[in-house]
Each structure stands twice: as C-alpha cells, then as structure tokens.
Amino acid sequence: SYKYAFTHKPTGKIGINIKTNRDILRVKYFDTGQGLSFNKEAGGFGLKLVHILIEQINAKIEYSNANEESTFIIEIPVANKS
C-alpha cells in the first residue's frame, strides 16, 4: 500500500495491529490512502494472491472503506498447544 495508497495525496497513515486470543490471530491493517474495490475477480494480482493465501490457511478476511480509511481484518486460526 505504500506504493499505491497515496498516489493522489502527499501524506497518509499506515497502521498494523496484531492481537491473539486462544485460537485466533487477528491482524488489522489500515491506511488513509485512496481506497480500493475489494472484488477478488476485478482486483489486481495482489488481491488475488491475498485471497489464495487466505484460503490456504483457512483464514477469514474482511475489508471496509469508510471514514477515509481502508481496513483489512484477517483472522487466522492457530493451533492450541495446551
């Protein structure tokens, strides 16, 4: 997103938050760039690759584009070793 998010504005923010609970790793990525369409058929190679990887690890992904912020939330199941 550093390369593409801010092509129409001189500055912006990028953030990553990572949280875990017993069986889910939750990764939240956000930026204040121009946003994008989250249609995996219409998207570019990068989005298609993200969907392929998400499916391979049985994860879930959500996307929103609101309040001048694009957000991806990825929830990845993790093995409980206890």
Short mmCIF file of C-alpha atoms in Angstrom, two decimals:
data_model
loop_
_atom_site.label_atom_id
_atom_site.label_comp_id
_atom_site.label_asym_id
_atom_site.label_seq_id
_atom_site.Cartn_x
_atom_site.Cartn_y
_atom_site.Cartn_z
CA SER A 1 0.00 0.00 0.00
CA TYR A 2 2.94 2.32 0.48
CA LYS A 3 3.46 2.34 -3.26
CA TYR A 4 -0.19 2.69 -4.35
CA ALA A 5 -2.27 4.08 -1.48
CA PHE A 6 -1.03 7.65 -1.57
CA THR A 7 -0.70 8.39 -5.27
CA HIS A 8 -3.41 11.09 -5.05
CA LYS A 9 -2.28 12.76 -1.80
CA PRO A 10 1.08 13.81 -0.39
CA THR A 11 0.75 12.19 3.07
CA GLY A 12 -1.14 9.46 4.86
CA LYS A 13 -1.06 6.89 7.63
CA ILE A 14 -0.46 3.14 7.65
CA GLY A 15 -1.06 1.02 10.72
CA ILE A 16 -0.93 -2.62 11.78
CA ASN A 17 -2.45 -4.10 14.94
CA ILE A 18 -2.00 -7.73 15.96
CA LYS A 19 -3.98 -9.44 18.71
CA THR A 20 -4.40 -13.03 19.78
CA ASN A 21 -6.85 -14.98 21.84
CA ARG A 22 -6.93 -18.71 22.48
CA ASP A 23 -7.40 -19.86 18.91
CA ILE A 24 -7.40 -16.80 16.61
CA LEU A 25 -4.63 -14.46 15.48
CA ARG A 26 -6.26 -11.19 14.40
CA VAL A 27 -4.30 -8.87 12.12
CA LYS A 28 -5.75 -5.45 11.36
CA TYR A 29 -4.14 -3.38 8.64
CA PHE A 30 -5.33 0.12 7.78
CA ASP A 31 -4.30 3.10 5.71
CA THR A 32 -5.70 6.51 4.83
CA GLY A 33 -5.00 6.14 1.12
CA GLN A 34 -7.34 6.30 -1.83
CA GLY A 35 -9.11 3.01 -1.09
CA LEU A 36 -9.86 0.20 -3.50
CA SER A 37 -12.53 -2.13 -4.73
CA PHE A 38 -12.40 -5.41 -2.85
CA ASN A 39 -13.80 -7.60 -5.60
CA LYS A 40 -11.46 -10.57 -5.93
CA GLU A 41 -12.48 -11.14 -9.56
CA ALA A 42 -11.93 -7.49 -10.56
CA GLY A 43 -8.88 -6.80 -8.39
CA GLY A 44 -5.28 -6.97 -9.44
CA PHE A 45 -2.79 -9.75 -8.92
CA GLY A 46 -2.02 -8.64 -5.36
CA LEU A 47 -5.62 -9.08 -4.17
CA LYS A 48 -5.94 -12.40 -5.95
CA LEU A 49 -2.78 -13.59 -4.21
CA VAL A 50 -4.14 -12.45 -0.83
CA HIS A 51 -7.33 -14.48 -1.39
CA ILE A 52 -5.36 -17.56 -2.42
CA LEU A 53 -3.19 -17.36 0.70
CA ILE A 54 -6.18 -16.71 2.97
CA GLU A 55 -7.91 -19.82 1.62
CA GLN A 56 -4.76 -21.96 2.05
CA ILE A 57 -4.56 -21.22 5.78
CA ASN A 58 -8.34 -21.38 6.41
CA ALA A 59 -8.38 -17.75 7.46
CA LYS A 60 -11.09 -15.10 7.07
CA ILE A 61 -10.70 -11.62 5.66
CA GLU A 62 -12.92 -8.55 5.94
CA TYR A 63 -12.48 -5.27 4.15
CA SER A 64 -14.03 -1.87 4.69
CA ASN A 65 -13.51 1.52 3.19
CA ALA A 66 -15.08 4.13 5.48
CA ASN A 67 -14.20 7.46 7.07
CA GLU A 68 -11.29 7.96 4.67
CA GLU A 69 -9.66 4.76 5.93
CA SER A 70 -9.26 1.39 4.22
CA THR A 71 -9.15 -1.51 6.65
CA PHE A 72 -8.35 -5.20 6.25
CA ILE A 73 -9.01 -7.56 9.13
CA ILE A 74 -7.58 -11.04 8.81
CA GLU A 75 -8.44 -13.75 11.33
CA ILE A 76 -6.13 -16.74 11.26
CA PRO A 77 -6.88 -19.92 13.21
CA VAL A 78 -3.96 -21.08 15.36
CA ALA A 79 -3.34 -24.42 16.99
CA ASN A 80 -3.82 -24.53 20.74
CA LYS A 81 -0.77 -26.30 22.21
CA SER A 82 -2.18 -26.84 25.70
#
